[in-house]
Coordinates of C-alpha atoms in Angstrom, one line a residue:
Chain A
X1 CA -12.1 -20.7 -20.3
X2 CA -10.5 -24.2 -18.8
X3 CA -7.1 -23.9 -18.8
X4 CA -6.8 -26.7 -21.1
X5 CA -8.2 -25.1 -23.6
X6 CA -6.7 -21.9 -23.0
X7 CA -3.1 -23.4 -23.2
X8 CA -3.4 -25.4 -26.8
X9 CA -4.6 -22.6 -28.2
X10 CA -1.7 -20.5 -26.5
X11 CA 0.6 -23.4 -27.8
X12 CA -0.4 -25.2 -30.5
X13 CA 2.9 -27.1 -31.2
X14 CA 2.1 -28.7 -27.5
X15 CA 3.1 -27.8 -24.1
X16 CA 4.1 -30.2 -20.9
X17 CA 1.9 -28.4 -18.6
X18 CA 0.7 -30.2 -15.4
X19 CA -2.0 -29.3 -12.6
X20 CA -0.9 -30.2 -9.4
X21 CA -3.9 -29.4 -7.0
X22 CA -4.0 -25.3 -7.6
X23 CA -1.3 -25.7 -9.1
X24 CA -0.4 -24.8 -13.3
X25 CA 3.3 -25.7 -14.5
X26 CA 4.9 -27.2 -17.0
X27 CA 6.5 -25.0 -20.6
X28 CA 5.0 -24.6 -24.1
X29 CA 6.9 -23.4 -26.9
X30 CA 5.9 -20.6 -28.7
X31 CA 7.6 -20.4 -32.4
X32 CA 11.4 -21.1 -31.2
X33 CA 11.2 -19.4 -28.0
X34 CA 10.1 -21.6 -25.0
X35 CA 7.7 -20.1 -22.2
X36 CA 8.3 -22.3 -18.7
X37 CA 4.4 -21.8 -17.8
X38 CA 3.6 -21.0 -14.0
X39 CA -0.8 -20.5 -12.9
X40 CA -3.3 -20.9 -11.2
X41 CA -6.9 -23.6 -11.5
X42 CA -10.3 -24.3 -10.3
X43 CA -11.1 -19.7 -8.9
X44 CA -8.5 -21.0 -6.4
X45 CA -7.5 -19.2 -3.7
X46 CA -3.9 -18.5 -2.5
X47 CA -3.2 -19.3 0.6
X48 CA 0.7 -19.2 0.7
X49 CA 1.2 -23.2 -0.2
X50 CA 0.4 -21.2 -3.4
X51 CA 2.4 -18.6 -3.2
X52 CA 5.4 -20.7 -1.6
X53 CA 4.9 -23.4 -5.5
X54 CA 5.0 -20.4 -8.1
X55 CA 7.8 -18.8 -6.4
X56 CA 9.8 -22.3 -6.4
X57 CA 8.7 -22.3 -9.5
X58 CA 9.9 -18.9 -10.5
X59 CA 13.4 -19.8 -9.1
X60 CA 13.8 -22.9 -10.2
X61 CA 12.9 -21.8 -13.9
X62 CA 15.9 -18.3 -13.1
X63 CA 18.3 -21.2 -12.5
X64 CA 17.8 -23.9 -14.4
X65 CA 17.1 -21.9 -17.5
X66 CA 18.3 -18.5 -17.3
X67 CA 16.3 -16.2 -19.6
X68 CA 13.2 -18.0 -20.3
X69 CA 10.3 -16.3 -20.8
X70 CA 7.3 -16.4 -18.1
X71 CA 4.4 -16.9 -18.5
X72 CA 1.7 -16.5 -15.9
X73 CA -1.8 -18.0 -16.3
X74 CA -4.7 -16.8 -13.9
X75 CA -8.0 -18.1 -12.4
X76 CA -8.0 -17.0 -8.8
X77 CA -10.9 -16.5 -6.3
X78 CA -8.3 -13.8 -4.6
X79 CA -6.3 -14.4 -1.3
X80 CA -7.5 -16.8 1.2
X81 CA -9.3 -16.3 4.0
X82 CA -8.0 -18.5 7.0
X83 CA -6.4 -17.3 10.7
X84 CA -4.0 -19.7 10.4
X85 CA -2.5 -18.4 6.3
X86 CA -2.4 -14.9 8.5
X87 CA -0.8 -16.9 11.7
X88 CA 2.2 -17.9 9.2
X89 CA 2.3 -14.3 7.6
X90 CA 0.6 -14.1 4.1
X91 CA 1.2 -11.2 3.1
X92 CA 5.0 -12.7 3.8
X93 CA 4.2 -15.2 1.3
X94 CA 2.6 -13.2 -0.5
X95 CA 5.7 -11.0 -1.0
X96 CA 7.9 -13.4 -1.6
X97 CA 6.6 -14.7 -4.9
X98 CA 6.0 -11.4 -5.9
X99 CA 10.1 -10.0 -4.7
X100 CA 10.8 -13.4 -7.0
X101 CA 9.1 -11.7 -10.0
X102 CA 10.7 -8.9 -9.7
X103 CA 14.8 -11.3 -9.2
X104 CA 13.3 -13.2 -12.7
X105 CA 13.2 -9.2 -14.4
X106 CA 16.9 -8.5 -13.0
X107 CA 18.3 -12.1 -14.6
X108 CA 16.3 -11.1 -18.3
X109 CA 13.5 -13.0 -17.9
X110 CA 10.7 -11.6 -19.5
X111 CA 7.4 -11.7 -17.6
X112 CA 3.4 -11.8 -18.9
X113 CA 0.1 -12.5 -17.5
X114 CA -2.9 -13.8 -18.8
X115 CA -5.8 -13.7 -17.0
X116 CA -7.7 -17.1 -18.4
X117 CA -11.0 -17.0 -16.1
X118 CA -10.6 -14.8 -13.2
X119 CA -8.6 -12.6 -11.0
X120 CA -10.0 -11.0 -7.7
X121 CA -7.5 -8.2 -5.8
X122 CA -5.1 -10.5 -4.2
X123 CA -4.9 -13.3 -5.3
X124 CA -3.8 -11.1 -8.3
X125 CA -1.7 -8.8 -7.1
X126 CA 2.3 -11.0 -7.0
X127 CA 1.8 -12.8 -9.6
X128 CA 0.7 -11.6 -12.8
X129 CA -0.1 -8.3 -11.6
X130 CA 4.2 -8.0 -11.4
X131 CA 4.2 -9.1 -14.7
X132 CA 6.4 -6.9 -17.1
X133 CA 3.0 -6.9 -18.8
X134 CA -0.9 -8.8 -18.5
X135 CA -2.9 -9.4 -20.9
X136 CA -6.7 -10.7 -20.2
X137 CA -9.0 -13.4 -22.8
X138 CA -13.0 -12.6 -23.5
X139 CA -14.6 -13.5 -20.9
X140 CA -11.8 -13.3 -17.9
X141 CA -13.6 -11.8 -14.5
X142 CA -11.5 -9.3 -13.2
X143 CA -12.8 -7.5 -10.2
X144 CA -11.9 -5.4 -6.6
X145 CA -15.3 -6.6 -6.0
X146 CA -19.0 -7.0 -6.7
X147 CA -21.2 -3.0 -6.8
X148 CA -23.3 -4.4 -4.7
X149 CA -20.6 -5.4 -2.0
X150 CA -18.9 -2.4 -2.9
X151 CA -22.0 -0.4 -1.8
X152 CA -22.7 -1.9 1.6
X153 CA -19.0 -1.2 2.4
X154 CA -18.7 2.4 1.3
X155 CA -22.5 2.7 1.9
X156 CA -23.5 4.3 -1.5
X157 CA -26.1 4.0 -2.3
X158 CA -25.8 0.3 -4.9
X159 CA -28.5 2.5 -7.9
X160 CA -25.6 6.1 -7.5
X161 CA -22.5 2.9 -8.3
X162 CA -24.6 1.7 -11.5
X163 CA -25.1 5.0 -13.1
X164 CA -20.8 5.8 -12.1
X165 CA -19.5 2.6 -14.1
X166 CA -21.4 3.7 -16.7
X167 CA -19.0 6.5 -17.8
X168 CA -16.3 5.1 -15.3
X169 CA -13.8 2.7 -16.0
X170 CA -12.8 3.4 -11.7
X171 CA -16.0 1.5 -10.0
X172 CA -17.2 -1.7 -11.5
X173 CA -15.8 -5.0 -12.4
X174 CA -15.1 -6.0 -15.9
X175 CA -11.0 -6.9 -17.7
X176 CA -12.4 -3.7 -20.4
X177 CA -12.0 -1.2 -17.5
X178 CA -8.6 -2.5 -16.5
X179 CA -7.4 -1.9 -20.0
X180 CA -9.2 1.7 -20.6
X181 CA -6.8 2.1 -16.6
X182 CA -3.5 0.3 -17.9
X183 CA -3.1 -2.8 -16.3
X184 CA -4.8 -5.0 -18.0
X185 CA -2.1 -4.4 -21.7
X186 CA -5.2 -6.1 -24.2
X187 CA -8.1 -8.9 -24.2
X188 CA -6.3 -11.5 -26.5
X189 CA -9.1 -13.1 -29.2
X190 CA -8.3 -14.9 -32.0
X191 CA -5.1 -16.1 -32.6
X192 CA -3.8 -16.6 -28.9
X193 CA -0.2 -18.0 -30.2
X194 CA 0.3 -14.8 -32.2
X195 CA -0.3 -12.4 -29.5
X196 CA 1.5 -14.0 -26.9
X197 CA 4.7 -13.9 -29.8
X198 CA 3.6 -10.2 -30.1
X199 CA 3.2 -9.6 -26.5
X200 CA 6.5 -11.4 -26.1
X201 CA 8.5 -9.1 -28.3
X202 CA 7.1 -5.6 -26.9
X203 CA 7.5 -6.3 -23.5
X204 CA 10.0 -4.8 -21.4
X205 CA 11.1 -4.8 -17.8
X206 CA 9.5 -0.9 -17.0
X207 CA 6.2 -0.4 -15.7
X208 CA 4.3 1.5 -18.8
X209 CA 0.4 1.2 -17.0
X210 CA 0.4 4.6 -15.6
X211 CA 1.0 5.8 -19.5
X212 CA -1.2 3.0 -20.7
X213 CA -3.9 4.8 -18.6
X214 CA -3.6 8.1 -19.3
X215 CA -2.8 7.5 -23.3
X216 CA -6.5 4.9 -23.3
X217 CA -8.1 7.9 -21.1
X218 CA -9.2 5.6 -18.0
X219 CA -6.6 7.8 -14.9
X220 CA -5.5 10.4 -15.7
X221 CA -4.0 11.2 -13.0
X222 CA -1.5 8.6 -12.3
X223 CA 1.8 9.4 -14.6
X224 CA 1.0 13.2 -14.3
X225 CA 1.2 13.3 -10.5
X226 CA 4.8 10.6 -10.5
X227 CA 6.3 12.7 -13.6
X228 CA 5.5 16.0 -11.0
X229 CA 7.0 14.4 -7.9
X230 CA 10.2 12.9 -10.2
X231 CA 10.7 16.3 -11.4
X232 CA 10.4 18.3 -8.8
X233 CA 12.6 20.9 -8.1
X234 CA 15.0 19.8 -5.1
X235 CA 14.5 22.7 -2.8
X236 CA 17.4 22.2 -0.5
Chain B
X1 CA -21.2 17.5 0.8
X2 CA -21.4 21.2 0.7
X3 CA -19.3 23.8 -0.3
X4 CA -19.3 27.6 1.4
X5 CA -17.3 30.6 1.1
X6 CA -17.2 33.4 3.2
X7 CA -14.8 36.7 2.9
X8 CA -13.7 38.3 6.2
X9 CA -13.1 42.0 5.9
X10 CA -9.5 40.5 8.7
X11 CA -6.9 43.5 9.1
X12 CA -3.4 44.2 6.9
X13 CA -0.4 41.2 7.8
X14 CA 2.7 43.4 8.2
X15 CA 4.8 41.5 7.2
X16 CA 2.6 39.1 5.4
X17 CA 3.2 35.7 6.2
X18 CA 5.8 33.4 4.2
X19 CA 4.4 29.8 4.9
X20 CA 1.3 27.9 4.9
X21 CA 0.4 25.7 7.3
X22 CA -1.6 23.1 7.3
X23 CA -3.7 21.1 11.2
X24 CA -6.3 18.4 11.6
X25 CA -6.6 15.3 10.1
X26 CA -9.5 14.7 7.3
X27 CA -11.4 11.7 10.2
X28 CA -14.6 11.6 10.9
X29 CA -15.4 14.1 13.3
X30 CA -12.0 16.1 12.1
X31 CA -11.1 18.4 9.8
X32 CA -8.5 19.9 8.1
X33 CA -7.1 23.3 7.7
X34 CA -5.1 24.5 5.3
X35 CA -4.1 28.5 6.0
X36 CA -1.6 30.1 2.6
X37 CA -0.6 34.1 2.7
X38 CA -3.2 35.8 -0.3
X39 CA -2.3 39.3 -0.3
X40 CA -5.8 40.4 -0.2
X41 CA -6.2 44.5 0.8
X42 CA -6.1 43.1 4.3
X43 CA -9.2 40.3 3.9
X44 CA -9.8 37.1 4.4
X45 CA -11.1 34.3 2.4
X46 CA -12.9 30.9 3.5
X47 CA -13.9 28.4 1.6
X48 CA -15.6 25.1 3.8
X49 CA -15.6 21.8 1.7
X50 CA -18.3 19.9 3.9
X51 CA -19.6 16.5 4.5
X52 CA -22.6 18.1 6.5
X53 CA -25.3 20.0 5.0
X54 CA -27.2 22.8 5.9
X55 CA -24.6 24.1 8.4
X56 CA -23.9 27.8 6.4
X57 CA -24.5 30.2 9.6
X58 CA -23.1 27.9 12.3
X59 CA -20.0 28.2 10.3
X60 CA -20.4 31.4 9.7
X61 CA -20.7 32.5 13.6
X62 CA -17.9 29.8 14.4
X63 CA -15.4 32.0 12.0
X64 CA -16.7 35.5 12.6
X65 CA -16.4 34.8 16.3
X66 CA -13.1 33.6 16.1
X67 CA -11.9 36.2 13.9
X68 CA -13.1 38.6 16.5
X69 CA -11.0 37.2 18.2
X70 CA -6.8 36.5 16.4
X71 CA -7.7 39.0 13.4
X72 CA -5.7 37.8 10.7
X73 CA -5.7 39.4 7.4
X74 CA -4.3 38.7 3.7
X75 CA -4.7 35.1 4.6
X76 CA -6.6 32.1 2.1
X77 CA -8.3 29.6 4.4
X78 CA -9.6 26.1 3.3
X79 CA -11.3 23.4 5.0
X80 CA -11.8 20.0 4.5
X81 CA -14.0 18.8 7.1
X82 CA -15.7 15.3 8.0
X83 CA -18.9 16.3 10.3
X84 CA -16.1 17.9 12.7
X85 CA -18.3 20.3 15.8
X86 CA -18.0 23.9 16.3
X87 CA -15.5 23.6 19.2
X88 CA -13.4 21.0 17.2
X89 CA -13.7 23.7 14.6
X90 CA -12.2 26.3 16.8
X91 CA -10.1 25.0 18.2
X92 CA -8.1 23.4 14.8
X93 CA -8.7 27.3 13.6
X94 CA -7.4 28.7 16.5
X95 CA -4.2 26.0 16.1
X96 CA -3.6 26.8 12.4
X97 CA -3.5 31.0 12.8
X98 CA -0.7 30.0 16.2
X99 CA 1.5 28.8 13.9
X100 CA 0.2 30.2 10.5
X101 CA 1.4 33.3 12.6
X102 CA 4.7 32.2 14.4
X103 CA 6.3 31.1 10.9
X104 CA 5.8 34.5 10.1
Chain C
X1 CA 9.1 10.5 24.5
X2 CA 6.7 10.7 22.3
X3 CA 4.3 8.2 20.7
X4 CA 3.9 7.0 17.5
X5 CA 1.2 5.4 17.8
X6 CA -1.0 8.3 18.5
X7 CA 1.1 10.5 16.4
X8 CA -0.7 11.9 13.3
X9 CA 2.0 11.1 9.9
X10 CA 3.0 14.7 9.6
X11 CA 4.0 14.6 13.1
X12 CA 5.8 11.6 12.1
X13 CA 7.1 13.1 9.9
X14 CA 8.6 15.9 11.6
X15 CA 9.8 13.0 14.5
X16 CA 11.9 10.9 13.0
X17 CA 13.7 13.6 10.6
X18 CA 16.3 16.1 10.8
X19 CA 15.1 19.0 12.8
X20 CA 13.8 21.2 9.4
X21 CA 15.2 19.7 7.1
X22 CA 11.2 18.3 5.8
X23 CA 10.8 19.5 2.8
X24 CA 7.2 18.1 0.7
X25 CA 6.4 17.3 -2.5
X26 CA 2.7 17.6 -4.2
X27 CA 2.3 20.0 -0.8
X28 CA -1.5 20.7 0.7
X29 CA -1.1 24.1 -1.4
X30 CA -1.6 21.9 -4.8
X31 CA -4.7 20.7 -3.8
X32 CA -4.1 16.9 -5.6
X33 CA -7.0 15.5 -4.0
X34 CA -8.6 12.6 -5.1
X35 CA -10.7 12.7 -8.1
X36 CA -13.2 9.5 -7.3
X37 CA -14.3 10.5 -3.6
X38 CA -15.3 14.2 -5.6
X39 CA -17.1 12.0 -7.5
X40 CA -18.9 9.9 -5.4
X41 CA -19.4 13.1 -3.0
X42 CA -17.2 12.2 -0.1
X43 CA -14.8 14.4 1.8
X44 CA -11.4 14.1 0.2
X45 CA -8.1 15.8 1.9
X46 CA -5.2 18.3 0.4
X47 CA -2.5 15.6 0.3
X48 CA -4.8 12.6 -0.6
X49 CA -3.9 10.5 3.4
X50 CA -0.6 10.7 2.2
X51 CA 2.2 13.2 3.3
X52 CA 6.0 12.8 0.6
X53 CA 9.2 14.3 0.3
X54 CA 13.1 15.0 0.8
X55 CA 14.7 15.5 4.9
X56 CA 18.1 13.9 6.7
X57 CA 17.4 11.2 9.0
X58 CA 21.3 11.5 10.8
X59 CA 22.6 13.4 7.9
X60 CA 21.7 10.4 5.2
X61 CA 19.7 11.9 2.7
X62 CA 16.3 10.2 2.2
X63 CA 13.1 10.7 0.6
X64 CA 9.8 10.0 3.1
X65 CA 6.8 8.5 3.0
X66 CA 3.8 9.0 5.7
X67 CA 0.8 7.2 5.4
X68 CA -2.3 9.1 7.3
X69 CA -4.2 6.1 9.1
X70 CA -7.1 9.2 10.1
X71 CA -8.4 9.9 6.1
X72 CA -9.7 6.9 5.2
X73 CA -7.5 4.2 7.4
X74 CA -5.0 5.1 5.2
X75 CA -6.3 3.2 2.2
X76 CA -4.7 3.6 -1.5
X77 CA -6.5 5.6 -4.5
X78 CA -5.5 7.2 -7.4
X79 CA -3.5 9.6 -5.6
X80 CA -2.8 7.8 -3.2
X81 CA -0.6 5.6 -5.1
X82 CA 0.9 7.4 -7.4
X83 CA 2.7 9.6 -5.0
X84 CA 4.1 6.8 -3.3
X85 CA 5.3 5.6 -6.8
X86 CA 6.6 9.1 -7.6
X87 CA 9.0 8.8 -4.1
X88 CA 10.1 5.7 -5.2
X89 CA 11.5 6.2 -8.1
X90 CA 12.1 10.3 -7.3
X91 CA 14.5 8.7 -5.0
X92 CA 16.7 6.8 -7.4
X93 CA 16.9 9.3 -10.2
X94 CA 18.2 11.5 -7.2
X95 CA 20.8 8.9 -5.3
X96 CA 18.9 9.3 -2.5
X97 CA 20.5 7.0 0.3
X98 CA 17.1 5.0 1.3
X99 CA 13.2 5.9 0.7
X100 CA 11.5 5.6 4.4
X101 CA 7.8 4.0 4.1
X102 CA 5.3 5.0 7.4
X103 CA 2.9 3.1 6.4
X104 CA -0.9 3.1 8.2
X105 CA -3.5 1.1 5.4
X106 CA -6.5 -0.8 5.7
X107 CA -5.0 -2.3 2.0
X108 CA -7.4 -0.6 -1.4
X109 CA -9.5 2.4 -1.5
X110 CA -12.5 0.2 -2.1
X111 CA -14.9 3.8 -3.0
X112 CA -11.4 3.7 -6.0
X113 CA -11.1 0.1 -6.3
X114 CA -10.4 -0.5 -9.5
X115 CA -7.8 2.5 -9.2
X116 CA -7.1 1.3 -6.0
X117 CA -5.9 -2.4 -6.9
X118 CA -3.7 -1.3 -9.6
X119 CA -2.1 1.5 -7.9
X120 CA -1.1 -0.6 -5.0
X121 CA 0.7 -3.2 -7.1
X122 CA 2.3 0.0 -8.7
X123 CA 4.0 0.9 -5.0
X124 CA 4.7 -2.7 -5.0
X125 CA 6.3 -2.7 -8.9
X126 CA 8.4 0.5 -7.2
X127 CA 9.9 -1.0 -4.1
X128 CA 11.1 -3.8 -6.0
X129 CA 12.5 -2.2 -9.1
X130 CA 14.4 0.3 -5.8
X131 CA 15.4 -1.6 -4.5
X132 CA 16.2 -3.5 -7.4
X133 CA 18.8 -0.9 -8.7
X134 CA 20.2 -1.0 -4.6
X135 CA 18.1 1.7 -3.1
X136 CA 17.0 0.1 0.7
X137 CA 13.1 1.0 1.6
X138 CA 12.7 1.0 4.8
X139 CA 9.2 0.6 6.1
X140 CA 7.3 1.6 10.1
X141 CA 4.7 -0.1 11.4
X142 CA 3.3 1.1 14.4
X143 CA -0.2 3.4 13.9
X144 CA -3.2 2.6 15.3
X145 CA -5.0 1.5 11.7
X146 CA -2.1 -1.1 11.2
X147 CA -1.1 -2.8 7.9
X148 CA -3.2 -4.5 6.2
X149 CA -4.8 -5.4 2.8
X150 CA -1.9 -5.5 -0.6
X151 CA -0.1 -2.6 1.6
X152 CA 1.3 -5.4 4.0
X153 CA 2.9 -7.2 0.9
X154 CA 4.6 -3.7 0.4
X155 CA 5.9 -3.7 3.5
X156 CA 6.8 -7.6 3.6
X157 CA 8.8 -5.7 0.1
X158 CA 11.3 -3.5 2.2
X159 CA 14.9 -4.4 2.3
X160 CA 13.5 -3.4 6.5
X161 CA 10.8 -3.2 8.3
X162 CA 10.5 -2.2 12.1
X163 CA 7.4 -2.2 14.3
X164 CA 6.4 -1.6 17.2
X165 CA 4.1 -4.7 19.7
X166 CA 1.5 -2.1 19.0
X167 CA 1.7 -2.4 14.9
X168 CA -0.7 -4.5 13.6
X169 CA -0.1 -6.6 10.6
X170 CA -1.7 -9.1 7.7
X171 CA -3.0 -9.2 4.8
X172 CA -6.6 -9.7 5.2
X173 CA -7.9 -7.8 8.3
X174 CA -9.4 -9.9 11.5
X175 CA -13.0 -8.6 10.0
X176 CA -12.8 -9.0 6.7
X177 CA -12.0 -13.4 7.8
X178 CA -14.7 -12.8 10.3
X179 CA -17.1 -12.0 7.3
X180 CA -16.6 -14.1 5.1
X181 CA -15.2 -17.1 6.7
X182 CA -17.9 -16.8 10.5
X183 CA -17.0 -15.4 13.9
X184 CA -15.5 -19.5 14.6
X185 CA -12.6 -18.8 12.5
X186 CA -11.7 -15.7 13.5
X187 CA -13.2 -13.6 15.7
X188 CA -12.2 -9.9 15.8
X189 CA -13.5 -9.1 19.3
X190 CA -11.3 -11.1 20.8
X191 CA -8.5 -7.8 21.3
X192 CA -5.9 -11.2 22.7
X193 CA -6.2 -13.6 19.4
X194 CA -6.4 -10.3 17.0
X195 CA -3.2 -9.5 19.4
X196 CA -1.9 -12.9 18.9
X197 CA -2.2 -13.3 15.3
X198 CA -0.8 -9.5 13.5
X199 CA 1.0 -7.8 16.2
X200 CA 4.6 -6.8 16.3
X201 CA 5.7 -9.0 18.8
X202 CA 4.3 -12.6 16.8
X203 CA 5.6 -10.8 13.4
X204 CA 8.5 -10.1 15.1
X205 CA 9.6 -14.1 16.5
X206 CA 8.1 -15.2 13.0
X207 CA 10.5 -12.6 11.6
X208 CA 8.1 -11.2 10.0
X209 CA 9.4 -7.6 10.4
X210 CA 13.1 -6.8 11.8
X211 CA 13.2 -4.7 14.3
X212 CA 10.6 -3.9 17.1
X213 CA 10.7 -1.8 19.1
X214 CA 8.9 0.9 22.1
X215 CA 6.0 2.6 21.0
X216 CA 8.2 6.3 20.7
X217 CA 9.5 8.1 17.4
X218 CA 12.7 7.7 19.0
X219 CA 13.8 4.3 18.9
X220 CA 11.2 4.5 15.7
X221 CA 14.1 6.9 14.5
X222 CA 17.2 5.2 15.7
X223 CA 16.0 1.6 14.1
X224 CA 14.8 3.4 10.8
X225 CA 18.1 5.6 10.1
X226 CA 20.6 2.1 11.1
X227 CA 18.5 0.2 8.9
X228 CA 18.9 2.7 5.8
X229 CA 23.3 3.1 6.7
X230 CA 23.2 -1.0 6.2
X231 CA 22.1 -0.3 2.7
X232 CA 20.8 -3.2 0.3
X233 CA 21.0 -6.2 -0.5
X234 CA 18.3 -8.3 -3.3
X235 CA 19.0 -11.3 -5.3
X236 CA 19.2 -14.5 -6.7
X237 CA 20.6 -15.4 -3.4
X238 CA 19.5 -13.5 -0.7
X239 CA 15.8 -14.6 -2.2
X240 CA 16.4 -18.0 -2.4
X241 CA 17.6 -18.5 1.0
X242 CA 14.0 -16.8 2.4
X243 CA 12.7 -19.0 0.4
X244 CA 14.3 -21.3 2.1
X245 CA 13.2 -20.3 5.5
X246 CA 9.9 -20.0 4.2
X247 CA 9.4 -23.4 3.6
X248 CA 10.8 -24.4 6.9
X249 CA 8.6 -22.4 9.0
X250 CA 5.3 -23.8 7.1
X251 CA 6.8 -27.1 7.7
X252 CA 7.4 -26.6 11.8
X253 CA 4.4 -24.1 12.0
X254 CA 1.3 -24.9 9.4
X255 CA -0.9 -26.9 11.2
X256 CA 0.3 -24.8 14.5
X257 CA -3.1 -23.0 16.3
X258 CA -2.4 -20.3 17.5
X259 CA 0.6 -18.5 17.9
X260 CA 1.3 -19.0 21.3
X261 CA 1.9 -22.6 19.6
X262 CA 4.5 -21.6 17.4
X263 CA 6.1 -19.1 20.5
X264 CA 6.1 -23.0 22.9
X265 CA 8.2 -24.1 19.9
X266 CA 10.5 -21.3 19.4
X267 CA 11.6 -21.7 22.8
X268 CA 8.6 -19.6 23.9
X269 CA 6.8 -21.9 26.3
X270 CA 5.2 -19.3 28.7
X271 CA 2.9 -16.8 26.9
X272 CA 1.3 -15.2 29.3
X273 CA 5.4 -13.3 29.8
X274 CA 6.1 -12.6 26.1
X275 CA 2.5 -10.3 26.6
X276 CA 3.9 -8.1 29.1
X277 CA 7.7 -8.2 28.1
X278 CA 8.7 -5.1 27.2
X279 CA 10.4 -4.6 23.1
X280 CA 14.2 -4.3 24.2
X281 CA 13.4 -7.3 26.2
X282 CA 12.0 -9.5 23.9
X283 CA 14.4 -8.8 21.2
X284 CA 17.2 -9.6 23.8
X285 CA 15.6 -12.9 24.6
X286 CA 14.7 -13.7 21.0
X287 CA 18.1 -14.4 19.7
X288 CA 18.6 -17.4 17.9
X289 CA 15.0 -17.8 18.7
X290 CA 13.4 -16.4 15.3
X291 CA 13.1 -17.6 12.5
X292 CA 15.1 -15.1 9.6
X293 CA 16.9 -16.5 6.7
X294 CA 20.6 -17.7 6.4
X295 CA 22.4 -14.9 5.5
X296 CA 24.2 -14.2 2.3
X297 CA 28.1 -13.6 2.4
X298 CA 29.1 -10.4 0.5

């Protein structure tokens, strides 16, 4: 979906979101709450500049609009694969964006994410995957890598992976798999403005993804392992 | 992957070891060996998960040879193997048992 | 002097923490192996390639996690990631003095694709949540597999990062970039280029690691212990300073073709000399030239 379409459905009362290169920024009202919107478009690769621009928008929101909820609208091809970005420390720029999200959270901003088109690995980690709650639109693509690439890298036959992917959400791309594993809260259909409002009411600062994955049967171990580590008797 | 299990009579351990030991890493051509105390009337049970198919008789020979030279008992040995050579297997077993009996 | 580079994750823990104080959580005897690798008929490890536990470090109460690069390149799967999240959350619950992460990882374990990606993002959130709760999280990188992929983001989220010259840090590894963009973009077999771009000395001069140490366990131990003692200061102000620094970096070096050009601009005209300088001499020389955020008054 185009971001303009998504934005129109999310903010039927209007919005001032603008596109600057591959950065989206602006705001829009949801009921009587105004959201700060920060995003990416054109299947962009997230390089040092975009990570820094998104971070700047988060920090500006915290300074100028205390408590205003933040919505990440995500469409990305992943991290930018260039030697130049590596030379400049792209991991630090990504980390900085993640830190800004955490700082916003500690300053009582609710942070939501919405994958409206596609999200791949590194371009998705420091923004929507840091949100209190992340959703996806029905046609959204979410993946680490497609099955043929995975077959090449892991030297596991493609047919085998395809069979395994029928039963397990672990291997194959797809927003539905990320729902089952708890990383995507829900696929938003119908009235997007209503879904946004409901999500804002439910979002809280704790990371519930592992418990969701456990409850939905898509990620059986993560939650119980974390519990075991936290609760193990101290043997000192 | 192939799963193998072996049972050796061993010798009763007096006194039994208290702590388990792990050596090695499941890296290509390497293996990890976990040794745990397990009262079994002196017996020694070995469970192996190996990436190399069809080497059961070689594992048995390597283990038999090892236990003849280093008698142990009342232990459970668990191995995750990523294609180690018999020489590497013997070396890791030696390190594991040495460390295990030191801690007794 | 014992090398950090060649040590296993277990040996690193043993070499860094106070003698006989390490208590492993979910030890190998509990066999918390990856169910996904089993399904794929691949070898598993009893600790899933990460060792976690509590210990004392020069008397301080710490939680520690160490990734084993030898097992699947230290890559993060569901179990591996959950163990790291657990240790970070346990540190808060038990009011530890700090968390130490000995990082060595290629990032997401591709065999557990989606589970690995989610796990890495949960580790990053847990690091930041710990820091927000006042818990210092100290990272260390100095193993032969380096620290790449999503775990490089985790590394840069730590309060303090210790590296050796041999340590490598980057988001996309040279092979990944070469595969995607061609050898003209990044020749992954040009070892000097790889080192200049991802190695500990470049990261130190850029300010992306906070301490550069010699490759031995004692040096890592001392630098980590000192960082735990220094505590945590994570605030809107510190992040704004970092933002200003990252903006300046982009303005100054955004078009620099090579690390050697950046070093020249920083006041190190002889790249060859830099390459042979021992870590402590480089640290002594670097002084004011490094690009680090301006300090926030306490």
